[in-house]
CSV table of C-alpha atoms and ligand atoms in Angstrom, one decimal:
chain,number,residue,atom,x,y,z
A,7,MET,CA,8.1,-13.0,29.5
A,8,ALA,CA,5.0,-13.7,27.6
A,9,LEU,CA,3.6,-9.8,26.7
A,10,ASN,CA,6.1,-7.2,25.8
A,11,PHE,CA,6.2,-4.1,23.7
A,12,ASP,CA,9.4,-3.6,23.5
A,13,LEU,CA,10.7,-3.3,20.0
A,14,THR,CA,14.2,-4.6,18.6
A,15,GLU,CA,17.0,-2.8,18.6
A,16,GLU,CA,17.4,-3.2,15.1
A,17,GLN,CA,13.8,-2.0,14.7
A,18,ASN,CA,14.1,1.5,16.4
A,19,LEU,CA,17.7,1.5,14.5
A,20,LEU,CA,15.3,1.1,11.0
A,21,ARG,CA,12.7,4.3,12.3
A,22,GLN,CA,15.4,6.2,12.9
A,23,ALA,CA,16.8,5.5,9.2
A,24,VAL,CA,13.9,6.3,7.2
A,25,ARG,CA,12.7,8.9,9.3
A,26,ASP,CA,16.2,11.0,8.8
A,27,PHE,CA,16.1,9.8,4.5
A,28,ALA,CA,12.0,10.8,4.7
A,29,GLU,CA,12.8,14.4,6.5
A,30,ARG,CA,15.9,15.1,5.3
A,31,GLU,CA,15.5,13.8,0.8
A,32,ILE,CA,11.2,13.7,0.6
A,33,ALA,CA,10.3,15.8,2.8
A,34,PRO,CA,11.9,19.0,1.0
A,35,LEU,CA,10.7,17.0,-2.9
A,36,ALA,CA,7.0,16.4,-1.3
A,37,GLU,CA,5.0,19.4,-1.6
A,38,GLU,CA,7.0,19.8,-5.3
A,39,LEU,CA,6.5,15.9,-7.0
A,40,ASP,CA,2.8,16.3,-5.8
A,41,GLU,CA,1.7,19.5,-7.3
A,42,LYS,CA,3.5,18.1,-10.8
A,43,GLU,CA,1.7,14.5,-10.3
A,44,GLU,CA,5.5,13.5,-11.0
A,45,PHE,CA,6.4,10.1,-10.0
A,46,SER,CA,10.4,10.2,-8.6
A,47,VAL,CA,12.5,7.8,-9.7
A,48,GLU,CA,15.5,9.1,-7.5
A,49,LEU,CA,13.6,8.8,-4.8
A,50,THR,CA,12.7,5.2,-5.6
A,51,ARG,CA,15.9,3.8,-6.5
A,52,GLN,CA,17.1,5.6,-3.0
A,53,MET,CA,14.7,3.8,-1.0
A,54,GLY,CA,16.0,0.6,-2.7
A,55,GLU,CA,19.4,1.4,-1.3
A,56,LEU,CA,17.8,1.9,2.0
A,57,GLY,CA,16.9,-1.6,1.6
A,58,LEU,CA,13.2,-1.0,1.5
A,59,LEU,CA,12.3,-2.8,-1.4
A,60,GLY,CA,12.0,-6.8,-0.7
A,61,CYS,CA,11.7,-6.3,3.2
A,62,PHE,CA,10.0,-9.9,4.1
A,63,VAL,CA,12.2,-11.4,1.1
A,64,PRO,CA,15.2,-13.8,2.2
A,65,MET,CA,18.7,-12.2,1.7
A,66,ARG,CA,19.3,-15.2,-0.7
A,67,TYR,CA,17.1,-13.5,-3.0
A,68,GLY,CA,18.2,-9.7,-2.7
A,69,GLY,CA,16.0,-8.7,0.3
A,70,SER,CA,17.0,-7.9,3.5
A,71,GLU,CA,14.6,-10.3,5.3
A,72,MET,CA,13.5,-7.7,8.1
A,73,GLY,CA,10.2,-9.0,8.6
A,74,TYR,CA,6.5,-7.8,8.4
A,75,THR,CA,6.7,-6.0,11.9
A,76,SER,CA,10.0,-3.8,10.2
A,77,TYR,CA,8.0,-3.2,7.2
A,78,ALA,CA,4.8,-1.7,8.8
A,79,ILE,CA,7.8,0.4,10.4
A,80,ALA,CA,9.2,1.6,7.1
A,81,VAL,CA,6.3,2.5,5.8
A,82,GLU,CA,5.4,3.7,8.9
A,83,GLU,CA,7.9,6.6,8.7
A,84,LEU,CA,7.8,7.2,4.8
A,85,ALA,CA,4.0,7.5,5.7
A,86,ARG,CA,4.2,10.6,7.9
A,87,VAL,CA,6.4,12.3,5.8
A,88,ASP,CA,4.8,11.4,2.2
A,89,GLY,CA,1.8,9.4,1.2
A,90,SER,CA,2.9,9.0,-2.6
A,91,GLN,CA,6.5,7.5,-1.5
A,92,ALA,CA,5.0,5.5,1.1
A,93,ALA,CA,2.4,3.7,-1.6
A,94,THR,CA,5.6,3.7,-4.2
A,95,ILE,CA,7.6,1.3,-1.5
A,96,ALA,CA,4.1,-0.9,0.1
A,97,ALA,CA,2.8,-1.3,-3.5
A,98,GLY,CA,6.4,-2.7,-4.9
A,99,ASN,CA,6.5,-4.6,-1.9
A,100,SER,CA,3.2,-6.5,-0.9
A,101,LEU,CA,2.0,-6.4,-4.4
A,102,GLY,CA,4.3,-6.3,-7.1
A,103,ILE,CA,7.1,-8.7,-5.2
A,104,GLY,CA,5.6,-10.5,-2.5
A,105,PRO,CA,2.6,-12.6,-5.5
A,106,ILE,CA,6.7,-13.5,-7.3
A,107,TYR,CA,8.9,-14.8,-3.6
A,108,TYR,CA,5.0,-16.4,-2.5
A,109,TYR,CA,4.1,-18.2,-5.5
A,110,GLY,CA,6.7,-18.2,-7.9
A,111,THR,CA,9.4,-21.0,-8.6
A,112,ASP,CA,13.0,-20.7,-7.6
A,113,GLU,CA,13.1,-19.8,-11.3
A,114,GLN,CA,10.8,-17.6,-11.5
A,115,ARG,CA,12.1,-15.8,-8.1
A,116,ARG,CA,15.9,-15.9,-9.4
A,117,GLU,CA,15.4,-14.2,-12.4
A,118,TRP,CA,13.1,-11.1,-10.9
A,119,LEU,CA,13.8,-10.3,-7.4
A,120,PRO,CA,17.1,-9.2,-7.1
A,121,ARG,CA,16.1,-6.5,-9.3
A,122,LEU,CA,12.9,-5.7,-7.5
A,123,CYS,CA,14.4,-5.6,-3.6
A,124,SER,CA,17.6,-3.4,-5.1
A,125,GLY,CA,15.3,-0.7,-7.0
A,126,GLU,CA,16.5,-1.3,-9.9
A,127,MET,CA,12.7,-2.3,-11.1
A,128,LEU,CA,9.2,-1.9,-9.8
A,129,ALA,CA,6.5,-5.6,-10.3
A,130,ALA,CA,2.7,-3.9,-9.6
A,131,PHE,CA,0.0,-6.3,-9.6
A,132,GLY,CA,-3.2,-5.8,-11.7
A,133,LEU,CA,-6.1,-6.7,-10.1
A,134,THR,CA,-9.0,-4.7,-10.6
A,135,GLU,CA,-10.7,-4.1,-13.6
A,136,PRO,CA,-13.0,-1.6,-14.9
A,137,ASN,CA,-16.0,-3.5,-14.0
A,138,ALA,CA,-14.5,-6.1,-11.4
A,139,GLY,CA,-13.5,-3.6,-8.2
A,140,SER,CA,-14.4,-5.0,-5.4
A,141,ASP,CA,-15.4,-8.2,-6.9
A,142,ALA,CA,-12.1,-8.7,-7.7
A,143,GLY,CA,-13.8,-12.9,-9.2
A,144,ALA,CA,-15.6,-10.9,-11.8
A,145,SER,CA,-12.1,-10.7,-14.4
A,146,ARG,CA,-12.6,-10.3,-17.8
A,147,THR,CA,-9.4,-10.4,-18.6
A,148,ARG,CA,-8.2,-13.7,-20.6
A,149,ALA,CA,-5.4,-15.3,-21.2
A,150,GLU,CA,-5.5,-18.6,-23.2
A,151,LEU,CA,-2.9,-21.1,-23.7
A,152,ASP,CA,-1.4,-22.2,-27.2
A,153,GLY,CA,1.2,-24.3,-27.2
A,154,ASP,CA,3.6,-23.1,-25.1
A,155,ARG,CA,2.7,-19.8,-24.6
A,156,TRP,CA,-0.2,-17.4,-23.6
A,157,ILE,CA,-2.7,-15.3,-25.5
A,158,ILE,CA,-4.4,-12.6,-23.2
A,159,ASN,CA,-6.6,-9.8,-23.8
A,160,GLY,CA,-8.4,-7.4,-21.4
A,161,SER,CA,-7.7,-4.9,-19.6
A,162,LYS,CA,-6.6,-3.5,-16.1
A,163,ILE,CA,-7.4,0.0,-14.4
A,164,PHE,CA,-5.9,2.0,-11.2
A,165,ILE,CA,-2.4,-0.5,-10.8
A,166,THR,CA,-0.2,1.4,-8.3
A,167,ASN,CA,3.5,1.4,-10.0
A,168,ALA,CA,2.6,-0.2,-13.3
A,169,ALA,CA,3.4,2.8,-16.2
A,170,ASN,CA,6.4,4.4,-14.9
A,171,PRO,CA,10.5,4.7,-16.1
A,172,LEU,CA,11.2,1.8,-13.5
A,173,THR,CA,8.3,-0.5,-14.0
A,174,GLY,CA,9.9,-3.8,-15.3
A,175,VAL,CA,6.7,-6.6,-15.1
A,176,VAL,CA,3.0,-7.0,-14.3
A,177,ILE,CA,1.5,-10.0,-12.8
A,178,VAL,CA,-2.2,-10.1,-14.4
A,179,GLN,CA,-5.1,-12.0,-12.7
A,180,ALA,CA,-7.3,-13.9,-16.1
A,181,VAL,CA,-9.1,-16.0,-16.4
A,182,THR,CA,-7.5,-19.4,-17.3
A,183,GLY,CA,-10.5,-21.5,-17.9
A,184,GLY,CA,-14.4,-22.3,-16.4
A,185,GLN,CA,-14.2,-24.2,-13.0
A,186,GLY,CA,-17.8,-25.7,-14.1
A,187,ARG,CA,-20.9,-24.5,-12.2
A,188,GLY,CA,-19.8,-21.2,-14.1
A,189,LYS,CA,-17.1,-20.4,-12.2
A,190,PRO,CA,-13.9,-18.9,-13.9
A,191,GLU,CA,-10.1,-20.5,-12.9
A,192,LEU,CA,-8.5,-17.3,-12.7
A,193,SER,CA,-4.5,-17.7,-12.7
A,194,CYS,CA,-2.0,-15.0,-12.2
A,195,LEU,CA,0.4,-14.4,-15.3
A,196,ILE,CA,3.5,-12.9,-14.7
A,197,VAL,CA,4.0,-10.1,-17.3
A,198,PRO,CA,7.4,-8.6,-18.3
A,199,ARG,CA,7.4,-4.6,-19.4
A,200,ASP,CA,8.3,-5.6,-23.2
A,201,ALA,CA,5.8,-8.4,-23.9
A,202,PRO,CA,4.9,-7.5,-27.2
A,203,GLY,CA,0.6,-6.4,-27.2
A,204,PHE,CA,1.2,-5.2,-23.5
A,205,THR,CA,0.8,-1.3,-23.2
A,206,ALA,CA,0.8,0.6,-20.0
A,207,ARG,CA,-1.0,4.2,-19.7
A,208,GLU,CA,-0.5,6.1,-16.8
A,209,MET,CA,-3.7,7.5,-15.1
A,210,LYS,CA,-3.4,12.0,-14.2
A,211,LYS,CA,-5.2,14.4,-12.2
A,212,LYS,CA,-5.3,12.0,-9.0
A,213,MET,CA,-6.5,13.9,-6.1
A,214,MET,CA,-4.5,11.7,-3.7
A,215,TRP,CA,-1.0,10.3,-4.4
A,216,ARG,CA,-0.2,12.8,-7.2
A,217,ALA,CA,3.8,11.4,-6.8
A,218,SER,CA,2.5,7.6,-7.1
A,219,ASN,CA,2.5,6.3,-10.0
A,220,THR,CA,-1.1,4.4,-11.6
A,221,ALA,CA,-2.1,3.1,-14.8
A,222,GLU,CA,-4.2,1.7,-16.9
A,223,LEU,CA,-3.0,-1.5,-18.2
A,224,PHE,CA,-4.1,-2.4,-22.2
A,225,PHE,CA,-3.8,-6.4,-23.0
A,226,GLU,CA,-3.8,-7.1,-26.9
A,227,ASP,CA,-2.9,-10.6,-28.1
A,228,CYS,CA,-0.5,-10.1,-25.5
A,229,VAL,CA,2.3,-13.1,-26.0
A,230,VAL,CA,4.3,-14.4,-22.8
A,231,PRO,CA,6.0,-17.9,-22.6
A,232,LYS,CA,4.0,-20.8,-20.8
A,233,GLU,CA,6.4,-20.9,-18.5
A,234,ASN,CA,5.1,-17.1,-16.7
A,235,LEU,CA,2.4,-18.9,-15.2
A,236,LEU,CA,2.5,-17.9,-11.3
A,237,GLY,CA,2.2,-20.9,-9.3
A,238,LYS,CA,-0.3,-23.8,-10.3
A,239,ARG,CA,-3.0,-23.2,-13.0
A,240,GLY,CA,-6.5,-22.0,-11.2
A,241,ASP,CA,-4.7,-20.9,-7.8
A,242,GLY,CA,-5.1,-16.4,-9.0
A,243,PHE,CA,-8.0,-16.2,-6.9
A,244,GLN,CA,-5.8,-17.6,-3.5
A,245,GLN,CA,-3.2,-15.7,-4.3
A,246,MET,CA,-5.1,-12.8,-5.0
A,247,LEU,CA,-6.9,-13.5,-1.7
A,248,SER,CA,-3.6,-13.6,0.5
A,249,THR,CA,-1.4,-10.3,-1.5
A,250,LEU,CA,-4.2,-8.8,-0.7
A,251,ASP,CA,-4.0,-9.8,3.5
A,252,GLY,CA,-0.4,-9.1,3.1
A,253,GLY,CA,-1.0,-5.5,1.2
A,254,ARG,CA,-3.9,-4.5,3.7
A,255,LEU,CA,-0.4,-4.8,7.0
A,256,SER,CA,1.2,-2.0,4.5
A,257,ILE,CA,-1.7,0.1,3.5
A,258,ALA,CA,-2.5,0.4,8.0
A,259,ALA,CA,0.4,1.4,8.4
A,260,MET,CA,0.2,4.4,5.7
A,261,GLY,CA,-3.2,5.6,7.6
A,262,LEU,CA,-0.6,5.0,11.0
A,263,GLY,CA,2.3,6.9,9.8
A,264,GLY,CA,-0.4,9.6,8.0
A,265,ALA,CA,-2.2,9.8,11.3
A,266,GLN,CA,1.0,10.4,13.5
A,267,GLY,CA,2.2,13.2,10.4
A,268,SER,CA,-1.7,15.0,11.5
A,269,PHE,CA,-0.6,14.8,14.2
A,270,GLU,CA,2.5,16.5,15.1
A,271,MET,CA,1.1,19.0,13.0
A,272,ALA,CA,-1.5,19.5,14.6
A,273,LEU,CA,-0.1,19.6,17.7
A,274,GLU,CA,3.3,22.0,17.1
A,275,TYR,CA,0.2,24.5,15.0
A,276,ALA,CA,-1.7,24.5,17.9
A,277,ASN,CA,1.0,25.4,20.5
A,278,ASN,CA,2.1,28.2,18.7
A,279,ARG,CA,-1.6,29.3,16.9
A,280,VAL,CA,-2.2,32.4,19.4
A,281,GLN,CA,-5.7,33.9,19.9
A,282,PHE,CA,-7.7,35.7,23.0
A,283,GLY,CA,-3.8,36.1,23.8
A,284,ARG,CA,-3.1,32.6,24.3
A,285,PRO,CA,-2.1,29.6,22.6
A,286,ILE,CA,-4.9,27.5,20.9
A,287,ALA,CA,-3.5,24.0,22.4
A,288,SER,CA,-4.6,25.8,25.7
A,289,PHE,CA,-8.2,25.7,24.9
A,290,GLN,CA,-9.8,22.3,26.2
A,291,THR,CA,-11.5,21.5,23.2
A,292,ILE,CA,-7.9,22.3,20.8
A,293,ALA,CA,-6.7,19.7,23.4
A,294,PHE,CA,-8.9,17.2,23.8
A,295,LYS,CA,-8.9,17.0,20.1
A,296,LEU,CA,-5.4,16.7,19.8
A,297,ALA,CA,-6.2,14.1,23.3
A,298,ASP,CA,-8.6,11.7,21.3
A,299,MET,CA,-5.9,11.8,18.2
A,300,ALA,CA,-2.8,10.7,20.4
A,301,THR,CA,-5.3,7.5,21.8
A,302,GLU,CA,-6.2,6.1,18.3
A,303,ILE,CA,-2.7,6.5,16.9
A,304,GLU,CA,-1.5,4.6,20.7
A,305,LEU,CA,-4.4,2.2,20.0
A,306,ALA,CA,-3.9,1.8,15.5
A,307,ARG,CA,-0.4,1.1,16.4
A,308,ASN,CA,-0.9,-1.8,18.6
A,309,LEU,CA,-3.6,-3.3,16.3
A,310,LEU,CA,-1.4,-3.2,13.2
A,311,TYR,CA,2.3,-4.3,14.9
A,312,LYS,CA,0.3,-6.8,16.8
A,313,ALA,CA,-1.2,-8.2,13.1
A,314,CYS,CA,2.5,-7.9,11.6
A,315,TRP,CA,3.3,-10.1,15.0
A,316,LEU,CA,1.2,-12.9,14.3
A,317,ARG,CA,2.2,-12.4,10.3
A,318,ASP,CA,6.2,-12.8,11.3
A,319,GLU,CA,5.3,-15.8,13.6
A,320,ASN,CA,3.1,-17.8,10.2
A,321,ARG,CA,0.6,-17.1,12.4
A,322,ARG,CA,-3.5,-17.0,11.4
A,323,PHE,CA,-3.7,-12.9,10.6
A,324,SER,CA,-6.6,-12.5,7.9
A,325,LYS,CA,-9.0,-11.1,10.4
A,326,GLU,CA,-6.3,-8.8,12.6
A,327,ALA,CA,-5.1,-7.5,8.9
A,328,ALA,CA,-8.1,-6.3,7.9
A,329,MET,CA,-9.3,-5.3,11.4
A,330,ALA,CA,-6.0,-3.3,11.0
A,331,LYS,CA,-7.1,-2.1,7.5
A,332,LEU,CA,-9.7,-0.5,8.9
A,333,TYR,CA,-8.9,0.8,11.9
A,334,CYS,CA,-5.9,2.6,11.0
A,335,SER,CA,-6.7,4.0,7.9
A,336,GLU,CA,-10.1,6.0,10.0
A,337,VAL,CA,-7.9,7.0,12.3
A,338,MET,CA,-6.4,8.9,10.1
A,339,HIS,CA,-8.9,9.8,8.6
A,340,ARG,CA,-10.3,11.3,12.2
A,341,CYS,CA,-7.1,12.9,12.9
A,342,VAL,CA,-6.6,14.6,9.7
A,343,ASP,CA,-9.8,16.2,9.8
A,344,HIS,CA,-8.8,17.2,13.7
A,345,ALA,CA,-6.0,18.4,12.2
A,346,VAL,CA,-7.2,20.8,9.2
A,347,GLN,CA,-10.0,21.7,12.2
A,348,ILE,CA,-7.1,22.9,14.4
A,349,HIS,CA,-5.5,24.4,11.5
A,350,GLY,CA,-7.9,27.1,10.8
A,351,GLY,CA,-8.4,28.4,7.1
A,352,TYR,CA,-4.6,28.0,7.3
A,353,GLY,CA,-5.4,24.2,6.5
A,354,LEU,CA,-7.1,24.6,3.4
A,355,MET,CA,-4.1,26.4,1.2
A,356,LYS,CA,-1.0,24.5,-0.1
A,357,GLU,CA,1.3,25.6,1.8
A,358,TYR,CA,0.4,23.9,4.6
A,359,LYS,CA,1.2,20.1,4.4
A,360,ILE,CA,-1.9,19.1,6.1
A,361,GLU,CA,-3.8,19.8,3.2
A,362,ARG,CA,-2.1,16.8,1.2
A,363,PHE,CA,-2.0,14.9,4.0
A,364,TYR,CA,-6.0,15.7,4.2
A,365,ARG,CA,-6.0,14.1,0.2
A,366,ASP,CA,-3.8,11.4,0.1
A,367,GLN,CA,-5.4,9.7,2.9
A,368,ARG,CA,-9.2,9.4,1.1
A,369,LEU,CA,-7.5,6.6,-0.8
A,370,LEU,CA,-6.6,4.2,2.7
A,371,GLU,CA,-10.0,3.7,3.0
A,372,ILE,CA,-11.2,2.2,-1.1
A,373,GLY,CA,-7.8,0.8,-1.9
A,374,GLU,CA,-7.1,-2.7,-1.2
A,375,GLY,CA,-10.5,-3.9,-0.3
A,376,THR,CA,-13.1,-0.5,0.6
A,377,SER,CA,-13.8,0.1,4.3
A,378,GLU,CA,-16.9,-2.0,3.8
A,379,ILE,CA,-15.3,-5.1,2.3
A,380,GLN,CA,-13.0,-4.4,4.7
A,381,ARG,CA,-15.9,-4.7,7.3
A,382,ILE,CA,-17.0,-7.8,5.1
A,383,VAL,CA,-14.1,-9.6,6.1
A,384,ILE,CA,-14.1,-9.3,9.6
A,385,ALA,CA,-17.5,-10.7,9.5
A,386,ARG,CA,-17.3,-13.4,8.2
A,387,ASN,CA,-14.1,-14.3,10.4
A,388,ILE,CA,-15.7,-13.8,13.5
A,389,GLY,CA,-18.8,-16.6,11.8
A,390,ALA,CA,-21.1,-12.8,11.2
A,391,ALA,CA,-21.3,-13.1,7.7
A,392,GLY,CA,-24.9,-14.6,6.2
A,393,ARG,CA,-24.9,-15.7,2.9
A,394,ALA,CA,-26.1,-12.4,1.4
A,395,ILE,CA,-22.3,-11.1,1.9
B,421,FAD,C1,-5.1,5.5,-6.4
B,421,FAD,C2,-5.6,4.1,-6.6
B,421,FAD,C3,-4.5,3.0,-6.5
B,421,FAD,C4,-4.7,1.1,-7.0
B,421,FAD,N1,-3.9,0.4,-6.7
B,421,FAD,C5,-4.3,-0.7,-6.9
B,421,FAD,C6,-3.4,-1.8,-7.6
B,421,FAD,O1,-2.2,-1.3,-7.9
B,421,FAD,N2,-3.3,-2.8,-7.8
B,421,FAD,C7,-5.2,-2.7,-8.5
B,421,FAD,O2,-5.1,-4.6,-9.0
B,421,FAD,N3,-5.4,-2.1,-8.3
B,421,FAD,C8,-5.4,-1.0,-7.3
B,421,FAD,N4,-6.8,-0.1,-7.2
B,421,FAD,C9,-8.3,-0.9,-6.8
B,421,FAD,C10,-8.5,-0.5,-6.0
B,421,FAD,O3,-8.2,-1.7,-5.0
B,421,FAD,C11,-9.7,-0.6,-5.8
B,421,FAD,O4,-10.5,0.9,-6.4
B,421,FAD,C12,-10.7,-0.9,-5.2
B,421,FAD,O5,-10.4,-2.2,-4.5
B,421,FAD,C13,-12.3,-0.7,-5.5
B,421,FAD,O6,-12.6,-1.0,-6.3
B,421,FAD,P1,-13.6,0.2,-7.3
B,421,FAD,O7,-13.6,1.3,-7.3
B,421,FAD,O8,-13.9,-0.7,-8.7
B,421,FAD,O9,-15.0,0.2,-6.3
B,421,FAD,P2,-16.7,-0.6,-6.6
B,421,FAD,O10,-16.2,-2.1,-6.0
B,421,FAD,O11,-17.4,0.0,-7.4
B,421,FAD,O12,-17.1,0.1,-4.7
B,421,FAD,C14,-18.0,1.1,-4.7
B,421,FAD,C15,-18.7,1.4,-3.7
B,421,FAD,O13,-19.2,-0.1,-3.6
B,421,FAD,C16,-19.0,-0.9,-2.1
B,421,FAD,N5,-19.1,-1.9,-2.3
B,421,FAD,C17,-18.5,-3.3,-3.4
B,421,FAD,N6,-19.2,-4.1,-3.0
B,421,FAD,C18,-20.2,-4.5,-2.1
B,421,FAD,C19,-20.7,-5.1,-1.2
B,421,FAD,N7,-20.3,-6.5,-1.3
B,421,FAD,N8,-20.9,-4.5,0.0
B,421,FAD,C20,-21.2,-3.4,0.5
B,421,FAD,N9,-20.2,-2.4,-0.2
B,421,FAD,C21,-19.7,-3.0,-1.5
B,421,FAD,C22,-17.7,-0.1,-2.3
B,421,FAD,O14,-17.4,-0.4,-0.9
B,421,FAD,C23,-17.2,1.0,-2.3
B,421,FAD,O15,-18.0,2.1,-1.3
B,421,FAD,C24,-6.3,1.1,-7.0
B,421,FAD,C25,-6.9,1.8,-6.5
B,421,FAD,C26,-6.8,4.0,-6.8
B,421,FAD,C27,-7.8,4.6,-6.6
C-alpha cells in the first residue's frame, strides 16, 4: 500500500501517554506558572523521564529514537494543553540536542547527550543577536582561536532554555574569521554553562510562553577549549539553517496542538453556552466557525505529518517544513481568534484558558523564522525568489 494515513500502534500509544501526562500534570499548573512567569524544573524532569527529550537521538546516546513524526505528535499533545511546556521540549530537542547530535563528534555526543536526553540538563541554541534576527548571518559575536582555546565576545538575545537551573550548555554561532569578499566565516561552539566569561540573564515580562525560559547571553572574553568547536570551522551557517529546518517541524506541531486545544475549548463552550434559549453552537455563524477550524486543523495535521514523514525517510523536507511551520502557526492564529470570539466576553478573562492560548500563539509566527521568512524560504524552493530576497 503506497498511501496510508494510519499512525503506528506505538504512535497512538505515545499520543495517549503524552495526552494523559499533559492533562494530569501540566494542566493543573499551567495557569499559575503563566501568572508567576515560572519555569518548572519538576515538569521538565518529568517530561525527560517520559522520553520527550532526545526524540530523534539513538538509544546508544540515551535518546528515545522515536523519529520526527512521533516527536511532532508529542509536541502537539503538550501544546494542546500548554504552549510553555511544549516550547521547553521543542527547543530542548530541535535547538539544543539537535546540533550536538547532528554535528558533534562522537566524544561531544557522549559527553552531552545522555544528560540532555534524560532531562537532567537542557541545552540551548544561541543564534539571535540584538542586530541579527531574521538576518542571522549578520552575527557580530566573535570567537578567536588563541592557542588551544576559543575566546568569545558578544551577546545573544531571546534564547530559549538558556538561564534556568537545568541549563547545562549553549550552542553559540559566532564569527570565527573572514571568508573573503566581505563574507564572515561562521562557526558554532559548545559553551558550557560554567565557562569563564559567560553569563545568562533571564528575560521577564513576556506576553507569551511565560513559563518557558528565555535569556540574554553575554560573552566577555569567554573561554572554551579548542575542541568545543561543533563540526567543521566555517560550517556554522549551514548548521544553523538545517537546525532551523528541523525546528520548524516542532513549531508547526505547537501550532497544530494549540489550534486543536483552542478548537476543543470553543466546541465545548459553544455547546454549553445558551443564548436566546439555544446553545450558541446551534447558530450557523458559530457552527461554521467550528467547521472551518476543524477543516483547517485536519489540513494542518496532514501537512505537518507529511513533512515529518519526509524527514523520517531522510528525504528533502525544507520546503515542506517551512510550509508546515507557516500554515500551522497561522491556522492556530485563526482558530484561537475564532475561539475567543465564541467565548464572547469570557474569552478575554484570565479565568478562561483560551486567553493564555491567544497570547501564546503569537510567538509561533515570529520564532525560528517569521512568517515572512517562511514565505521567502518557500518562494526560493519553488523557484520564485528573485535576487533581491
Ligand atoms: C520567546 C522567544 C524565544 C526565542 N528563542 C530563540 C532561541 O532559542 N534561539 C535563537 O537563536 N533565537 C530565538 N528567538 C529569536 C527569534 O528567532 C527571532 O525573534 C526571530 O527570528 C525574528 O528576529 P527579530 O525578532 O530580530 O525580528 P526582525 O528580524 O527584526 O524582523 C522584524 C520584522 O521584519 C520582517 N523582516 C525581516 N527581514 C525581512 C525580509 N528579508 N523580508 C521581509 N520581511 C522581513 C520580519 O518578518 C518581522 O516582521 C526567540 C524569540 C522569542 C520571542
